[in-house]
XYZ file of C-alpha atoms in Angstrom:
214
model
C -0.193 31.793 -12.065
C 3.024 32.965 -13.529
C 4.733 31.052 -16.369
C 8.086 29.420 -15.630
C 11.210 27.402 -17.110
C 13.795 25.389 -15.495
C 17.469 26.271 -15.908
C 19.738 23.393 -17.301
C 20.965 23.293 -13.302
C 17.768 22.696 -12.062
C 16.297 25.698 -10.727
C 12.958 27.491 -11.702
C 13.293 31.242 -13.471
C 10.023 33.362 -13.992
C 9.214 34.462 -17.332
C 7.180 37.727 -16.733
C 4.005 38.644 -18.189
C 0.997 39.793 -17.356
C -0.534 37.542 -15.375
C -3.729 39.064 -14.858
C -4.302 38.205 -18.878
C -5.035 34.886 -20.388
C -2.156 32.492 -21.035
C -1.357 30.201 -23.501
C -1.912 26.516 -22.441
C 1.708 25.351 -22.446
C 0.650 21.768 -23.490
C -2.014 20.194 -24.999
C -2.987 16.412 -23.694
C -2.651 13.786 -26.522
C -6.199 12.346 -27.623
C -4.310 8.424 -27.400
C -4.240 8.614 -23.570
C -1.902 11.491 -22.421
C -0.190 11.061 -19.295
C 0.424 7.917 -17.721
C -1.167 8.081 -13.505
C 1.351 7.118 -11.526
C -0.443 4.188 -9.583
C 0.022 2.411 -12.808
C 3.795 2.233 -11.898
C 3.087 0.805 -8.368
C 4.151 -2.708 -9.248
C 7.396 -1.783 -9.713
C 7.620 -0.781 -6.478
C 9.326 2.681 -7.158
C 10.277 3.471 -3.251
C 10.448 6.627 -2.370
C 8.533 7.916 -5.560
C 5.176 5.764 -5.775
C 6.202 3.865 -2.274
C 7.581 5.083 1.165
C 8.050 3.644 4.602
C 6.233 4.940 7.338
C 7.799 7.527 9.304
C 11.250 4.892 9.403
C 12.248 5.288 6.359
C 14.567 2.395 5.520
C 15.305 2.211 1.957
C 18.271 -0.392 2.943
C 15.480 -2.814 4.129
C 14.044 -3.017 0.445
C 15.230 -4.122 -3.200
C 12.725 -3.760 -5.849
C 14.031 -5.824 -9.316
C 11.378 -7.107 -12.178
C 8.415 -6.621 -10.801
C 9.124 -8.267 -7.290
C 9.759 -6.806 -4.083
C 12.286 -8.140 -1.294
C 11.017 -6.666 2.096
C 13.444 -7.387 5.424
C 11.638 -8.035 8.279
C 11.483 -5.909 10.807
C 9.854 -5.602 14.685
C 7.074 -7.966 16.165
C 3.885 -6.015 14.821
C 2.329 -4.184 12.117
C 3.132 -0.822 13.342
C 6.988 -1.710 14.518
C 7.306 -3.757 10.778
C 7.287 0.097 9.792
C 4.950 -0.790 6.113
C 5.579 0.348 2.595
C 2.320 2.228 1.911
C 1.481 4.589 -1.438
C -1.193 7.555 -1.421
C -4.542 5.610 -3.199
C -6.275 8.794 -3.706
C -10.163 6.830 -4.454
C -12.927 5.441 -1.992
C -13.217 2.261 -3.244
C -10.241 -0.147 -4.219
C -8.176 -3.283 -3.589
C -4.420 -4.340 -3.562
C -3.507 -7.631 -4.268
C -0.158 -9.900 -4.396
C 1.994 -13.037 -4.384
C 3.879 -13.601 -0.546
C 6.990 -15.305 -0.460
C 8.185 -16.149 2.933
C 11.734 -16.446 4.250
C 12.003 -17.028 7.838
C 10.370 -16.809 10.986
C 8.305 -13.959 9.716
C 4.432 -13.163 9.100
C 3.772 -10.604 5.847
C 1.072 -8.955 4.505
C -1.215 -6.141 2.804
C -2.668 -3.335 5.197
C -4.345 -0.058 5.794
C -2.471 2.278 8.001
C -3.500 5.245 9.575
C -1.210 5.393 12.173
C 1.046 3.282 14.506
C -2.709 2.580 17.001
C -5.426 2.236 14.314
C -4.433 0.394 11.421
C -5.618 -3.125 9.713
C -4.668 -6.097 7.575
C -4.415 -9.397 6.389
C -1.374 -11.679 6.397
C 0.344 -14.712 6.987
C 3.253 -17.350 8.221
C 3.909 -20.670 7.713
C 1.491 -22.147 9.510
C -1.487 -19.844 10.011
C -3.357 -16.990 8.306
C -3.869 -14.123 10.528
C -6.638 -10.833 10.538
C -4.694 -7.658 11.692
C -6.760 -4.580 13.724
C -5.419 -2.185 15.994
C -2.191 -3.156 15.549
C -3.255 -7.123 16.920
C -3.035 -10.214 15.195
C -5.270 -13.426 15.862
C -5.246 -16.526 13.842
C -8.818 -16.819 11.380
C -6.875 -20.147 9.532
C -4.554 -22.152 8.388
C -1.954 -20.736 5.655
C -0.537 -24.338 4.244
C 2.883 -22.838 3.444
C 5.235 -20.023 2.992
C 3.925 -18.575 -0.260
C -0.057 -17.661 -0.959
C -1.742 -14.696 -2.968
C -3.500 -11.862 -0.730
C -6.230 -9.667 -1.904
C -7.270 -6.945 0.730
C -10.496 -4.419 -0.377
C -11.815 -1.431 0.377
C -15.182 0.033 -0.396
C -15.956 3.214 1.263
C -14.167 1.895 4.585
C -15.622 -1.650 4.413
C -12.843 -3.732 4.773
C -12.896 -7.375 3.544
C -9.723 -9.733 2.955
C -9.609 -12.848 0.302
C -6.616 -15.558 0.173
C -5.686 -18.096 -2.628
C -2.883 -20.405 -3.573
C -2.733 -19.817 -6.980
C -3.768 -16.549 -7.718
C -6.905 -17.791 -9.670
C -9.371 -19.738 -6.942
C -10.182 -17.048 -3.906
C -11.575 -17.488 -0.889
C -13.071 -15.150 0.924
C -12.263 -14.284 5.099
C -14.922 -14.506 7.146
C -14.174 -11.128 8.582
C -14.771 -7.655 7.925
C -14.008 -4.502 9.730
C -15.225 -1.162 9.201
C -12.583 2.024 9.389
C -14.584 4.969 8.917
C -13.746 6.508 12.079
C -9.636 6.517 11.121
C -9.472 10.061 9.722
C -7.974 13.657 11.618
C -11.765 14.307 12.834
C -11.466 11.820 15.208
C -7.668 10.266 15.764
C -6.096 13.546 14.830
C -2.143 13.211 13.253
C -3.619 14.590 10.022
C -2.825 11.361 8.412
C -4.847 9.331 6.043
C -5.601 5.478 5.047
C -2.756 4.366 3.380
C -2.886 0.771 1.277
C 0.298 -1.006 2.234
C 2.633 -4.295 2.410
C 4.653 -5.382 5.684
C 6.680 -7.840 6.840
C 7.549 -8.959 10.538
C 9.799 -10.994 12.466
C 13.358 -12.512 11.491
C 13.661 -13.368 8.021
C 12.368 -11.235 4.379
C 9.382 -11.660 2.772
C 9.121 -11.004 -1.704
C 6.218 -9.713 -2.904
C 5.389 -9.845 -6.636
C 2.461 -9.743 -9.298
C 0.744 -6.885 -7.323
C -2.042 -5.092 -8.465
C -4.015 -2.030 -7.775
C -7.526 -1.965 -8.911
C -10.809 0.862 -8.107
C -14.149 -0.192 -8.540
């Protein structure tokens, strides 16, 4: 490694040395908590930094303002909604968040690997629906447009909870497992990617989402 500086304009100049010899740390990490991860910014939904479509990306489709999200529907699946998705990084985690609907639309939290092998939990007005494979079939009823999602994984166990007020859960009576949705087997060197979609005609908000490992 070769020290470095950026210019005022933005580029990087080299600043010599020997870099065969030991360098001075350039930095030294604060002992009240030092840099801030940047998952802890993921309910601001920062797209494009923390956040980012899937292959489409569509930045005109989503307004992020106070903590809330305003998705736009798009396509008749998971894969054609084209989900926001962020890079987790851990084995074991789960996303959570409030759903407003708008519409004639079903919304959601996922895991994506690609457009064929993906999974989820979500919702319309009417029913509460367990995604896989880029199919949806009804596990319940929904009771409304708005109710709090909670999808978890732990080490490719999948398992989905619901509420209506964010405090009493109920758990799905499904699980899948995704182990097998990695290169090794399904190629696209992709990876699992935690998400949020939205479907149909109409916009869905998200807000008060969380990000927890365990």
């Amino acid at each position: 490694m070769e020290p470095v500086h950026f210019t005022s304009d933005g580029w990087i100049v080299a600043d010599g040395g020997d870099a065969s010899q030991p360098l001075p740390c350039p930095s030294v990490a604060k002992k009240d908590g030092g840099q801030v991860g940047r998952l802890a910014f993921l309910p601001s939904f920062r797209i494009g930094l923390d956040w980012r479509f899937y292959k489409n990306f569509s930045p005109g489709r989503a307004l992020a303002k106070d903590g809330t999200l305003t998705l736009q529907a798009q396509g008749n699946s998971l894969s054609s909604s084209s989900p926001m998705m962020f890079i987790a990084g851990a084995h074991s985690y789960e996303i959570e968040a409030e759903i407003q609907l708008y519409g004639d639309v079903k919304a959601g939290l996922c895991l994506y690997y690609n457009a064929d092998y993906n999974v989820g939990t979500g919702f319309d007005g009417t029913r509460r629906y367990r995604y896989r494979r880029n199919s949806s079939n009804g596990v319940g009823q929904s009771g409304g447009s708005r109710l709090w999602l909670r999808l978890r994984n732990d080490r490719h166990v999948v398992t989905a909870f619901w509420s209506r007020d964010g405090k009493q859960w109920q758990r799905e009576t499904w699980g899948q497992e995704i182990s097998g949705f990695n290169h090794n087997t399904l190629y696209d060197f992709q990876s699992i990617l935690p998400g949020v979609f939205c479907e149909g005609e109409g916009y869905a908000t998200f807000s008060n989402f969380s990000y927890r490992e365990f």
